[in-house]
mmCIF file of C-alpha atoms in Angstrom:
data_model
loop_
_atom_site.group_PDB
_atom_site.id
_atom_site.type_symbol
_atom_site.label_atom_id
_atom_site.label_comp_id
_atom_site.label_asym_id
_atom_site.label_seq_id
_atom_site.Cartn_x
_atom_site.Cartn_y
_atom_site.Cartn_z
ATOM 1 C CA GLU A 20 -9.995 7.509 2.861
ATOM 2 C CA ALA A 21 -8.997 9.654 -0.091
ATOM 3 C CA ASP A 22 -10.905 9.206 -3.332
ATOM 4 C CA ILE A 23 -8.854 10.520 -6.173
ATOM 5 C CA TYR A 24 -8.671 8.809 -9.526
ATOM 6 C CA GLN A 25 -6.374 9.009 -12.492
ATOM 7 C CA THR A 26 -6.786 7.549 -15.970
ATOM 8 C CA PRO A 27 -5.144 6.010 -17.813
ATOM 9 C CA ARG A 28 -2.774 4.274 -15.398
ATOM 10 C CA TYR A 29 -0.332 3.516 -18.206
ATOM 11 C CA LEU A 30 0.004 5.137 -21.621
ATOM 12 C CA VAL A 31 2.451 4.416 -24.427
ATOM 13 C CA ILE A 32 2.146 6.844 -27.305
ATOM 14 C CA GLY A 33 4.074 8.067 -30.328
ATOM 15 C CA THR A 34 5.799 11.413 -30.700
ATOM 16 C CA GLY A 35 3.573 14.283 -31.791
ATOM 17 C CA LYS A 36 0.318 12.910 -30.414
ATOM 18 C CA LYS A 37 -1.997 14.988 -28.268
ATOM 19 C CA ILE A 38 -2.815 13.425 -24.912
ATOM 20 C CA THR A 39 -4.994 14.250 -21.954
ATOM 21 C CA LEU A 40 -4.402 12.763 -18.522
ATOM 22 C CA GLU A 41 -7.547 12.662 -16.417
ATOM 23 C CA CYS A 42 -7.789 13.365 -12.688
ATOM 24 C CA SER A 43 -10.948 13.378 -10.626
ATOM 25 C CA GLN A 44 -11.635 13.595 -6.905
ATOM 26 C CA THR A 45 -14.887 13.063 -5.047
ATOM 27 C CA MET A 46 -13.937 14.827 -1.815
ATOM 28 C CA GLY A 47 -14.929 18.342 -2.823
ATOM 29 C CA HIS A 48 -11.380 19.611 -2.340
ATOM 30 C CA ASP A 49 -10.740 23.042 -3.799
ATOM 31 C CA LYS A 50 -6.982 22.838 -4.243
ATOM 32 C CA MET A 51 -5.572 20.366 -6.736
ATOM 33 C CA TYR A 52 -2.068 19.665 -8.041
ATOM 34 C CA TRP A 53 -0.122 17.930 -10.790
ATOM 35 C CA TYR A 54 3.347 16.551 -10.114
ATOM 36 C CA GLN A 55 5.902 14.958 -12.384
ATOM 37 C CA GLN A 56 8.237 12.333 -10.976
ATOM 38 C CA ASP A 57 11.110 10.364 -12.474
ATOM 39 C CA PRO A 58 12.580 7.283 -10.747
ATOM 40 C CA GLY A 59 14.854 8.181 -7.842
ATOM 41 C CA MET A 60 13.906 11.819 -8.052
ATOM 42 C CA GLU A 61 11.701 14.180 -6.097
ATOM 43 C CA LEU A 62 8.142 15.021 -7.038
ATOM 44 C CA HIS A 63 8.147 18.254 -9.020
ATOM 45 C CA LEU A 64 5.057 20.476 -8.935
ATOM 46 C CA ILE A 65 4.103 21.445 -12.494
ATOM 47 C CA HIS A 66 0.582 22.867 -12.058
ATOM 48 C CA TYR A 67 -1.893 23.659 -9.306
ATOM 49 C CA SER A 68 -5.321 25.142 -8.910
ATOM 50 C CA TYR A 69 -7.024 26.947 -6.032
ATOM 51 C CA GLY A 70 -10.478 26.137 -7.382
ATOM 52 C CA VAL A 71 -12.742 26.473 -10.420
ATOM 53 C CA ASN A 72 -11.264 28.687 -13.165
ATOM 54 C CA SER A 73 -7.951 28.949 -11.287
ATOM 55 C CA THR A 74 -4.730 27.473 -12.713
ATOM 56 C CA GLU A 75 -1.156 28.259 -11.713
ATOM 57 C CA LYS A 76 2.225 27.078 -12.907
ATOM 58 C CA GLY A 77 4.362 25.166 -10.470
ATOM 59 C CA ASP A 78 8.064 25.172 -9.739
ATOM 60 C CA LEU A 79 9.027 22.991 -12.706
ATOM 61 C CA SER A 80 8.470 24.420 -16.152
ATOM 62 C CA SER A 81 6.232 22.166 -18.207
ATOM 63 C CA GLU A 82 4.881 22.214 -21.752
ATOM 64 C CA SER A 83 1.623 20.771 -20.495
ATOM 65 C CA THR A 84 -1.523 22.766 -19.802
ATOM 66 C CA VAL A 85 -4.359 22.254 -17.332
ATOM 67 C CA SER A 86 -7.946 23.372 -16.918
ATOM 68 C CA ARG A 87 -10.353 23.511 -13.972
ATOM 69 C CA ILE A 88 -13.926 23.864 -15.151
ATOM 70 C CA ARG A 89 -15.394 21.714 -12.374
ATOM 71 C CA THR A 90 -14.231 21.334 -8.789
ATOM 72 C CA GLU A 91 -13.803 17.590 -9.073
ATOM 73 C CA HIS A 92 -11.955 17.483 -12.404
ATOM 74 C CA PHE A 93 -8.406 18.661 -13.199
ATOM 75 C CA PRO A 94 -7.172 17.291 -16.553
ATOM 76 C CA LEU A 95 -3.659 17.767 -17.901
ATOM 77 C CA THR A 96 -3.029 18.069 -21.652
ATOM 78 C CA LEU A 97 0.079 17.711 -23.778
ATOM 79 C CA GLU A 98 -0.554 19.115 -27.272
ATOM 80 C CA SER A 99 2.382 17.311 -28.878
ATOM 81 C CA ALA A 100 4.036 14.557 -26.868
ATOM 82 C CA ARG A 101 7.815 14.112 -27.012
ATOM 83 C CA PRO A 102 10.140 11.454 -25.555
ATOM 84 C CA SER A 103 11.291 14.026 -22.960
ATOM 85 C CA HIS A 104 7.725 13.930 -21.547
ATOM 86 C CA THR A 105 8.191 10.313 -20.509
ATOM 87 C CA SER A 106 7.608 10.278 -16.757
ATOM 88 C CA GLN A 107 5.111 9.480 -14.028
ATOM 89 C CA TYR A 108 2.402 12.094 -13.543
ATOM 90 C CA LEU A 109 0.734 12.310 -10.147
ATOM 91 C CA CYS A 110 -2.432 14.224 -9.339
ATOM 92 C CA ALA A 111 -3.259 15.327 -5.793
ATOM 93 C CA SER A 112 -5.806 17.368 -3.863
ATOM 94 C CA SER A 113 -5.910 18.931 -0.437
ATOM 95 C CA PRO A 114 -8.783 19.660 1.951
ATOM 96 C CA PRO A 115 -9.773 23.220 2.782
ATOM 97 C CA TYR A 116 -8.413 25.318 5.631
ATOM 98 C CA PRO A 117 -7.517 24.532 8.361
ATOM 99 C CA SER A 118 -6.595 20.999 7.251
ATOM 100 C CA LEU A 119 -4.847 21.944 4.062
ATOM 101 C CA ASN A 120 -1.417 20.651 5.029
ATOM 102 C CA GLU A 121 -1.955 17.152 3.722
ATOM 103 C CA GLN A 122 -2.287 16.246 0.077
ATOM 104 C CA PHE A 123 -4.020 13.113 -1.130
ATOM 105 C CA PHE A 124 -2.567 11.499 -4.221
ATOM 106 C CA GLY A 125 -4.039 9.497 -7.043
ATOM 107 C CA PRO A 126 -2.345 6.313 -8.291
ATOM 108 C CA GLY A 127 -0.492 8.125 -11.064
ATOM 109 C CA THR A 128 -0.195 7.804 -14.844
ATOM 110 C CA ARG A 129 2.979 6.278 -16.231
ATOM 111 C CA LEU A 130 3.527 7.972 -19.612
ATOM 112 C CA THR A 131 5.963 6.648 -22.204
ATOM 113 C CA VAL A 132 6.471 8.606 -25.412
ATOM 114 C CA LEU A 133 8.245 6.698 -28.162
ATOM 115 C CA ASP B 25 19.056 24.090 -5.538
ATOM 116 C CA GLN B 26 17.310 21.457 -3.455
ATOM 117 C CA GLN B 27 15.471 22.840 -0.453
ATOM 118 C CA VAL B 28 14.587 19.408 0.933
ATOM 119 C CA LYS B 29 17.322 16.782 0.947
ATOM 120 C CA GLN B 30 17.214 13.091 1.671
ATOM 121 C CA ASN B 31 20.840 12.103 1.417
ATOM 122 C CA SER B 32 20.385 8.357 1.764
ATOM 123 C CA PRO B 33 18.896 6.832 -1.401
ATOM 124 C CA SER B 34 18.392 3.505 0.337
ATOM 125 C CA LEU B 35 18.300 1.864 3.754
ATOM 126 C CA SER B 36 18.187 -1.808 4.691
ATOM 127 C CA VAL B 37 16.964 -2.920 8.121
ATOM 128 C CA GLN B 38 16.223 -6.222 9.783
ATOM 129 C CA GLU B 39 12.624 -6.958 10.743
ATOM 130 C CA GLY B 40 11.886 -5.921 14.317
ATOM 131 C CA ARG B 41 14.674 -3.355 14.447
ATOM 132 C CA ILE B 42 14.377 0.424 14.226
ATOM 133 C CA SER B 43 14.399 2.249 10.881
ATOM 134 C CA ILE B 44 15.592 5.855 10.923
ATOM 135 C CA LEU B 45 15.058 7.962 7.826
ATOM 136 C CA ASN B 46 16.604 11.411 7.698
ATOM 137 C CA CYS B 47 15.729 14.657 5.967
ATOM 138 C CA ASP B 48 17.419 18.062 5.895
ATOM 139 C CA TYR B 49 15.970 21.351 4.725
ATOM 140 C CA THR B 50 17.336 24.799 3.989
ATOM 141 C CA ASN B 51 14.339 27.145 4.078
ATOM 142 C CA SER B 52 13.410 28.638 7.459
ATOM 143 C CA MET B 53 9.975 29.583 6.083
ATOM 144 C CA PHE B 54 8.770 25.988 6.050
ATOM 145 C CA ASP B 55 6.048 25.669 8.688
ATOM 146 C CA TYR B 56 4.947 22.068 8.307
ATOM 147 C CA PHE B 57 6.684 18.822 7.481
ATOM 148 C CA LEU B 58 5.198 15.596 6.187
ATOM 149 C CA TRP B 59 6.310 12.052 5.432
ATOM 150 C CA TYR B 60 4.797 10.072 2.590
ATOM 151 C CA LYS B 61 5.173 6.415 1.747
ATOM 152 C CA LYS B 62 5.132 5.196 -1.843
ATOM 153 C CA TYR B 63 4.861 1.689 -3.245
ATOM 154 C CA PRO B 64 5.821 1.003 -6.877
ATOM 155 C CA ALA B 65 3.112 1.901 -9.408
ATOM 156 C CA GLU B 66 1.055 3.682 -6.728
ATOM 157 C CA GLY B 67 0.703 7.275 -5.613
ATOM 158 C CA PRO B 68 2.268 8.472 -2.343
ATOM 159 C CA THR B 69 0.183 7.999 0.798
ATOM 160 C CA PHE B 70 0.392 10.315 3.769
ATOM 161 C CA LEU B 71 2.102 8.813 6.797
ATOM 162 C CA ILE B 72 2.740 11.379 9.518
ATOM 163 C CA SER B 73 3.381 15.099 9.879
ATOM 164 C CA ILE B 74 4.720 17.663 12.307
ATOM 165 C CA SER B 75 4.219 21.376 12.755
ATOM 166 C CA SER B 76 7.294 23.583 13.007
ATOM 167 C CA ILE B 77 6.235 24.594 16.522
ATOM 168 C CA LYS B 78 6.669 21.033 17.782
ATOM 169 C CA ASP B 79 9.682 18.781 18.095
ATOM 170 C CA LYS B 80 8.020 15.379 18.151
ATOM 171 C CA ASN B 81 4.917 13.669 16.869
ATOM 172 C CA GLU B 82 4.064 10.032 17.404
ATOM 173 C CA ASP B 83 1.534 7.767 15.717
ATOM 174 C CA GLY B 84 1.758 4.094 16.578
ATOM 175 C CA ARG B 85 5.038 2.691 15.284
ATOM 176 C CA PHE B 86 5.923 5.972 13.570
ATOM 177 C CA THR B 87 7.564 8.960 15.249
ATOM 178 C CA VAL B 88 8.822 12.109 13.577
ATOM 179 C CA PHE B 89 11.410 14.308 15.273
ATOM 180 C CA LEU B 90 12.111 17.893 14.266
ATOM 181 C CA ASN B 91 15.304 19.775 15.125
ATOM 182 C CA LYS B 92 14.716 23.325 13.912
ATOM 183 C CA SER B 93 18.132 24.642 14.859
ATOM 184 C CA ALA B 94 19.753 21.954 12.723
ATOM 185 C CA LYS B 95 17.017 22.140 10.048
ATOM 186 C CA HIS B 96 16.730 18.385 10.311
ATOM 187 C CA LEU B 97 13.914 15.932 10.741
ATOM 188 C CA SER B 98 13.829 12.198 11.056
ATOM 189 C CA LEU B 99 11.252 9.432 10.846
ATOM 190 C CA HIS B 100 11.583 6.507 13.226
ATOM 191 C CA ILE B 101 9.777 3.246 12.568
ATOM 192 C CA VAL B 102 9.859 0.733 15.375
ATOM 193 C CA PRO B 103 9.538 -2.162 15.132
ATOM 194 C CA SER B 104 10.117 -2.318 11.396
ATOM 195 C CA GLN B 105 8.019 -4.784 9.407
ATOM 196 C CA PRO B 106 8.505 -6.211 5.898
ATOM 197 C CA GLY B 107 5.352 -4.349 4.806
ATOM 198 C CA ASP B 108 7.144 -1.096 5.573
ATOM 199 C CA SER B 109 9.399 -1.685 2.572
ATOM 200 C CA ALA B 110 8.694 1.274 0.273
ATOM 201 C CA VAL B 111 10.100 4.623 -0.785
ATOM 202 C CA TYR B 112 9.677 7.312 1.879
ATOM 203 C CA PHE B 113 9.451 10.946 0.838
ATOM 204 C CA CYS B 114 10.027 13.879 3.133
ATOM 205 C CA ALA B 115 8.051 17.020 2.240
ATOM 206 C CA ALA B 116 7.967 20.553 3.580
ATOM 207 C CA LYS B 117 5.167 23.087 3.238
ATOM 208 C CA ASP B 118 6.026 26.568 2.120
ATOM 209 C CA ARG B 119 4.377 29.112 4.424
ATOM 210 C CA GLY B 120 3.532 31.420 1.552
ATOM 211 C CA GLN B 121 1.829 29.511 -1.264
ATOM 212 C CA GLY B 122 1.151 26.453 0.834
ATOM 213 C CA ASN B 123 2.628 24.063 -1.712
ATOM 214 C CA LEU B 124 4.747 21.056 -0.763
ATOM 215 C CA ILE B 125 8.406 20.628 -1.686
ATOM 216 C CA PHE B 126 9.600 17.039 -1.762
ATOM 217 C CA GLY B 127 12.923 15.311 -1.247
ATOM 218 C CA LYS B 128 14.171 12.579 -3.590
ATOM 219 C CA GLY B 129 13.047 9.793 -1.303
ATOM 220 C CA THR B 130 14.740 6.961 0.576
ATOM 221 C CA LYS B 131 14.030 3.368 -0.380
ATOM 222 C CA LEU B 132 13.561 1.304 2.773
ATOM 223 C CA SER B 133 13.976 -2.461 2.640
ATOM 224 C CA VAL B 134 12.948 -4.417 5.718
ATOM 225 C CA LYS B 135 14.311 -7.950 5.605
ATOM 226 C CA PRO B 136 12.540 -10.823 7.393
#
């Protein structure tokens, strides 16, 4: 059973605000990911991390930033939210080699920027 | 350009019958394929996977078939149950970075 948590689950915020989406996992997984998904569309990888102090940009360009100071924590920050950032944000982690094919997802944060 | 394609946005099936969800891919470097199931307001949950060196993997009511020459895979659910109603995402793992590339999903509705 995967234990990966995201807060908040829902967030409605005004344009220009700074926000941080939290993601934590208790499985000790090194690799973690952030995806962005709009209804009826694929999940787009926006950030990932191989472990502590590692952050990489994903396939989809994003104005958000991430940090990885602790293995279990992978927060995503938007310095100035805009309506175009409205989307669902999904955090995931994967177990170490050799079982690193699967990714375990959190419940997601539904972000609405007014 | 989409590397993983799920061309059917939706599928409706009667309870007890077979559900077949299809997925096509373009990149020969994919070495692993996965299916995820997603309910509204929840994150995707892993369902079943298959290595590129195999052509079939079965787990209970779920079977995934891989046709490498056609770059096509399919998920069979039999018998289908109303609780199977969800969006199903096909994903492929890139051999290099090890990241997953997802299709747009197919919404399955199983009617009682």
